[in-house]
Amino acid sequence: MAVGKEDVEIVKARIDKRDYRRVVLRNSLQVLLISDPDTDKCAASMDVGVGYFSDPAGLEGLAHFLEHMLFYASEKYPVEDSYSKYITEHGGSTNAFTSSEHTNYFFDVNTDGFEEALDRFAQFFNKPLMSADATMREIKAVDSENQKNLLSDAWRMNQLQKHLSDEDHPYHKFSTGNWDTLEVRPKAKGLDTRSELLKFYEENYSANLMHLVIYTNESLDKIQNLVEEKFQDIRNINKSCFRARVQPCKSEHLQILVRTVPIKQGHKLRIVWPVTPEIHHYTEGPCRYLGHLIGHEGEGSLYYILKKLGWATALYAGESDWGLDFSFFKVVIDLTDVGHEHIQDIIGLLFKYIELLQQSGVCKWIFEELSAVCETKFHYQDKIRPSDYAVNIASNMKFYPVKDWLTGSSLPSKFSPSVIQMVLDQLSPNNVRIFWESKKFEGLTDKVEPWYGTAYSLEKITGSAIQGWVLSAPDENMHLPAPNKFIPTDLSLKIVQEKVKFPVLLSRSTYSALWYKPDTLFSTPKAYVKIDFNCPYSGNSPEAEVLTHIFTELLMDYLNEYAYYAQVAGLYYSINQTDGGFQMTLRGYNHKLRILLETIVEKIVTFEVKTDRFSVIKEMVTKEYQNLKYQQPYQQAMYYCSLILQDQTWPWIEQLDILPALQVEDLAKFVPAMLSRTFLEFYIAGNIESHEAQSIVKHIEDVLFNFSKPLCKPLFSSQHLENRVVKLESGMNYFYPSECLNPEDENSALVHYIQVGRDDFKLNVKLQLFALVAKQPTFHQLRSVEQLGYITVLMQRNDCGIRGLQFIIQSTVKSPGNIEQRVEAFLQMFETKLHEMTIDEFKSNVNALIDVKLEKHKNLREESSFFWREINDGTLRFDRTDYEVEALRQLTLQELIDFFNEYVKVGAPRKKTLSVRVHGNRHSSEYKTEASEPHLAKIDNIFTFRRSQALYGSFKGLSGQMKL
């Protein structure tokens, strides 16, 4: 029986049709019930108010380890991993994360599987089994997870900031744990990790510290009965909420300048101040207000000045690492090589801007504008995945009163100059911590952070020294932003005459094709515009490709101070290089979208190369390519796989070779040549009428093609883009071995790819169904039982309409060749399971996949991405879902087995595989000795191989002559 459902009005968005109810169970568990009759996925999130701050001394990572262990089994469901298996087989997904003061568990699932999924989920918090066998295996999984983070600059720098804080404060702790902290050290002290784990669970997991969100399509009353039945027996030991109470930084941790050596190329500056947590003043929004101004990118802003001087390529400002007891305000600046030499000037300019804010006083109009933007954003927010929504709210419930569970701190509405001034005063030279990262500090440091091995040195820095930097900083005209002209004022919805389900081809010419889809589902005042510039010259050599990349970056760079206002107002844009040219994407409120769109096109027409910006962008792009070698080994393996399969693609290493010699003149000559032959493909969707879409296309065609000296001419029919993919030979098993590009990385990786064939409804659903039934057994056997590595995935692959399957595994314990043997052993074991599958199990899996396919798009962006994929691949199967569902309904178990026997089974005569093996330094000796294996064909040179293979026909055809 619930203690009560309280009639507290929960603030929700104007367009939100869902029903909400807060319930408190008799064990003090607080629950938010969400009823959404339109949802086709149900979800739950349990937020437990215990995180790694509660780890016992000498058992670092215990809270995180417990999060892993709860997934295994329970008294009610003792079969190991049966929870995850059930979720996967019912079209869902599940995960968890451990934070400083809370741990969050969540899942989503098809509606018909929700009740049992919820029952299994509830057992995490009732009676979990934490067997000794599983304990040892999962310590290895935690260690593998930590191994993948060791060479990540984000993890390293975060831990360094924690390391340089009070040793007695929980902020100082190492959060994830590893083999050393969970096995070696406890054993040396005579501690049994499993006993400590059980003790930690018993002493900390209490219902009064838990917040649960349930999201379903059922009525609130029905959900409430379900929740009471399944969650009211969770123990309540009235555990008090963990509070740090004191600050993590004492005086010796302030006024410091820390030089540190990152893994990746580049220079970064992090300026950090301990501040009053905004959570105590979330309606006044002091950090939001200050982050908005210090992080602004419009004319007169700090970033605008740093960019003009050629010193920075990115700047972020805002609150981070916050809790109830302490918080940090951070300014993070990505520096150029020249900026790295002007560090004192940059810090001086930052404090100069803070002085400007002090002198200007807290501006009411800026706060009101910010408040209006936030209010519009909240009330017209897109629907997101139910599990994401549940996690967001469950994470809020601990911190906010009931009425603000949905809003959190997203609606600053109370103008309080004194509160903002209080936090502004804390951004002082006397309170600052400066972290400066650069490879140039290699060999110049004298200290090492113990958990990640980050090299650093530390010096104290006085407030008066910083004041000297302020005085000597360049005299630039910094000022507050102008009023934002992009804030939408017309949020009305257009009347759609007919309920169009799919995009229609509204127009086509030698210049362009226009696909149009009005919003018939979401009822938001938003639009989505994609323009694909098909420019054959952009991808015909490594040099052309890298010049196109620099062009798109420069275009974004030139637009930044103008278009930043649009982004603040909820109108987002991007310009990205593609295989056949570049793409513009705009999304957000439709009211002023066209103004931004026309400005971008005008910038293309009047594009000229500015020498100073060219140098900065070239340097940035160079570092981008250089840093590809620091990708995770599994990402490198996926890259090689794409390079082998996709025709007319160039390796980044060749582009990196070209970059040093590229000059301003090269780009100045290239851009007009690239644009000289162009075909435009438009996708325009959302709250926009067909005549408006046609008017946009006409305007752009006129500007680009119809002036007296047109920038562009139409493509010849022979020039239209083709996406072609290598057709592997039947019965062949290829492998491509490589050394990890980063010699320091101990992880190795395997991508084992099985090519199935061209897009075909019947074949697709067989592949998809196999992937569904094999996904969880793959994870359980190779990750949970054999402990190959934390990253263990089976997923589908789609290259321009050519379908396949891939196993992706990263490991420190096995070489790629050994992992491959384990994948094949798994497939042989799984063959038996497939033959043992009952008709009822088969039907259950088919129905789960049908439910997944029939899941509605949740927002305009999601719908547009689905339809654009069809256009971009050339498959144009907008009604794909209907046909694939029909194909699934007719599928038999024997046909699935036949599919396995033909395409997947080890040794199948027509099977086509490609294995990409990336060897980390632990397995470099295997790489050196790896010759062709008897049943495998080794690829020595990717491009020789690619040229020798047949290609699948392209779905693209002639872009300008698309069939309806």
mmCIF file of N, CA and C in Angstrom, residues 43-45 77 83 86-87 107 109 113-123 212-214 216 223 226-227 230-231:
data_model
loop_
_atom_site.group_PDB
_atom_site.id
_atom_site.type_symbol
_atom_site.label_atom_id
_atom_site.label_comp_id
_atom_site.label_asym_id
_atom_site.label_seq_id
_atom_site.Cartn_x
_atom_site.Cartn_y
_atom_site.Cartn_z
ATOM 1 N N ALA A 43 9.631 2.190 -20.044
ATOM 2 C CA ALA A 43 10.967 2.357 -19.461
ATOM 3 C C ALA A 43 10.871 2.540 -17.956
ATOM 4 N N ALA A 44 12.003 2.310 -17.295
ATOM 5 C CA ALA A 44 12.107 2.584 -15.862
ATOM 6 C C ALA A 44 13.526 3.023 -15.555
ATOM 7 N N SER A 45 13.649 3.888 -14.562
ATOM 8 C CA SER A 45 14.971 4.306 -14.070
ATOM 9 C C SER A 45 14.919 4.380 -12.552
ATOM 10 N N TYR A 77 15.236 -14.841 -9.940
ATOM 11 C CA TYR A 77 15.658 -15.162 -11.317
ATOM 12 C C TYR A 77 17.140 -15.541 -11.283
ATOM 13 N N TYR A 83 18.206 -11.445 -16.883
ATOM 14 C CA TYR A 83 17.561 -10.120 -16.965
ATOM 15 C C TYR A 83 17.896 -9.458 -18.302
ATOM 16 N N TYR A 86 16.295 -11.227 -21.229
ATOM 17 C CA TYR A 86 14.858 -10.943 -21.364
ATOM 18 C C TYR A 86 14.639 -9.570 -22.021
ATOM 19 N N ILE A 87 15.383 -8.578 -21.553
ATOM 20 C CA ILE A 87 15.243 -7.220 -22.102
ATOM 21 C C ILE A 87 15.553 -7.217 -23.603
ATOM 22 N N PHE A 107 16.257 0.828 -17.983
ATOM 23 C CA PHE A 107 16.012 -0.041 -19.145
ATOM 24 C C PHE A 107 14.818 0.497 -19.921
ATOM 25 N N VAL A 109 11.885 -1.294 -22.974
ATOM 26 C CA VAL A 109 11.459 -2.586 -23.493
ATOM 27 C C VAL A 109 10.145 -2.382 -24.249
ATOM 28 N N GLY A 113 6.342 -6.578 -22.951
ATOM 29 C CA GLY A 113 7.306 -7.241 -22.070
ATOM 30 C C GLY A 113 7.576 -6.466 -20.792
ATOM 31 N N PHE A 114 6.853 -5.353 -20.582
ATOM 32 C CA PHE A 114 7.240 -4.438 -19.506
ATOM 33 C C PHE A 114 7.037 -5.023 -18.112
ATOM 34 N N GLU A 115 5.899 -5.676 -17.880
ATOM 35 C CA GLU A 115 5.598 -6.111 -16.511
ATOM 36 C C GLU A 115 6.648 -7.087 -15.982
ATOM 37 N N GLU A 116 7.002 -8.070 -16.803
ATOM 38 C CA GLU A 116 8.020 -9.024 -16.332
ATOM 39 C C GLU A 116 9.391 -8.360 -16.254
ATOM 40 N N ALA A 117 9.699 -7.479 -17.215
ATOM 41 C CA ALA A 117 10.987 -6.771 -17.168
ATOM 42 C C ALA A 117 11.102 -5.977 -15.873
ATOM 43 N N LEU A 118 10.002 -5.340 -15.482
ATOM 44 C CA LEU A 118 9.999 -4.536 -14.252
ATOM 45 C C LEU A 118 10.191 -5.424 -13.024
ATOM 46 N N ASP A 119 9.590 -6.599 -13.058
ATOM 47 C CA ASP A 119 9.738 -7.527 -11.942
ATOM 48 C C ASP A 119 11.192 -7.972 -11.807
ATOM 49 N N ARG A 120 11.811 -8.276 -12.948
ATOM 50 C CA ARG A 120 13.223 -8.679 -12.936
ATOM 51 C C ARG A 120 14.105 -7.523 -12.449
ATOM 52 N N PHE A 121 13.783 -6.319 -12.902
ATOM 53 C CA PHE A 121 14.535 -5.110 -12.514
ATOM 54 C C PHE A 121 14.430 -4.870 -11.009
ATOM 55 N N ALA A 122 13.228 -5.072 -10.464
ATOM 56 C CA ALA A 122 13.001 -4.828 -9.024
ATOM 57 C C ALA A 122 13.874 -5.728 -8.152
ATOM 58 N N GLN A 123 14.237 -6.896 -8.687
ATOM 59 C CA GLN A 123 15.042 -7.829 -7.893
ATOM 60 C C GLN A 123 16.451 -7.309 -7.632
ATOM 61 N N LEU A 212 12.423 6.415 -8.166
ATOM 62 C CA LEU A 212 12.055 5.554 -9.288
ATOM 63 C C LEU A 212 11.150 6.308 -10.261
ATOM 64 N N VAL A 213 11.439 6.187 -11.547
ATOM 65 C CA VAL A 213 10.563 6.731 -12.589
ATOM 66 C C VAL A 213 10.078 5.571 -13.446
ATOM 67 N N ILE A 214 8.769 5.507 -13.644
ATOM 68 C CA ILE A 214 8.154 4.470 -14.482
ATOM 69 C C ILE A 214 7.445 5.160 -15.638
ATOM 70 N N THR A 216 5.134 4.290 -18.953
ATOM 71 C CA THR A 216 4.428 3.249 -19.705
ATOM 72 C C THR A 216 3.233 3.830 -20.447
ATOM 73 N N ILE A 223 -0.404 1.457 -13.273
ATOM 74 C CA ILE A 223 1.049 1.507 -13.003
ATOM 75 C C ILE A 223 1.286 1.512 -11.502
ATOM 76 N N LEU A 226 1.099 -1.841 -9.960
ATOM 77 C CA LEU A 226 2.265 -2.622 -10.373
ATOM 78 C C LEU A 226 3.489 -2.261 -9.525
ATOM 79 N N VAL A 227 3.702 -0.970 -9.348
ATOM 80 C CA VAL A 227 4.871 -0.493 -8.603
ATOM 81 C C VAL A 227 4.777 -0.893 -7.134
ATOM 82 N N LYS A 230 5.681 -4.560 -6.722
ATOM 83 C CA LYS A 230 7.040 -5.006 -7.026
ATOM 84 C C LYS A 230 8.125 -4.304 -6.210
ATOM 85 N N PHE A 231 7.841 -3.106 -5.679
ATOM 86 C CA PHE A 231 8.929 -2.325 -5.063
ATOM 87 C C PHE A 231 8.735 -2.037 -3.572
#
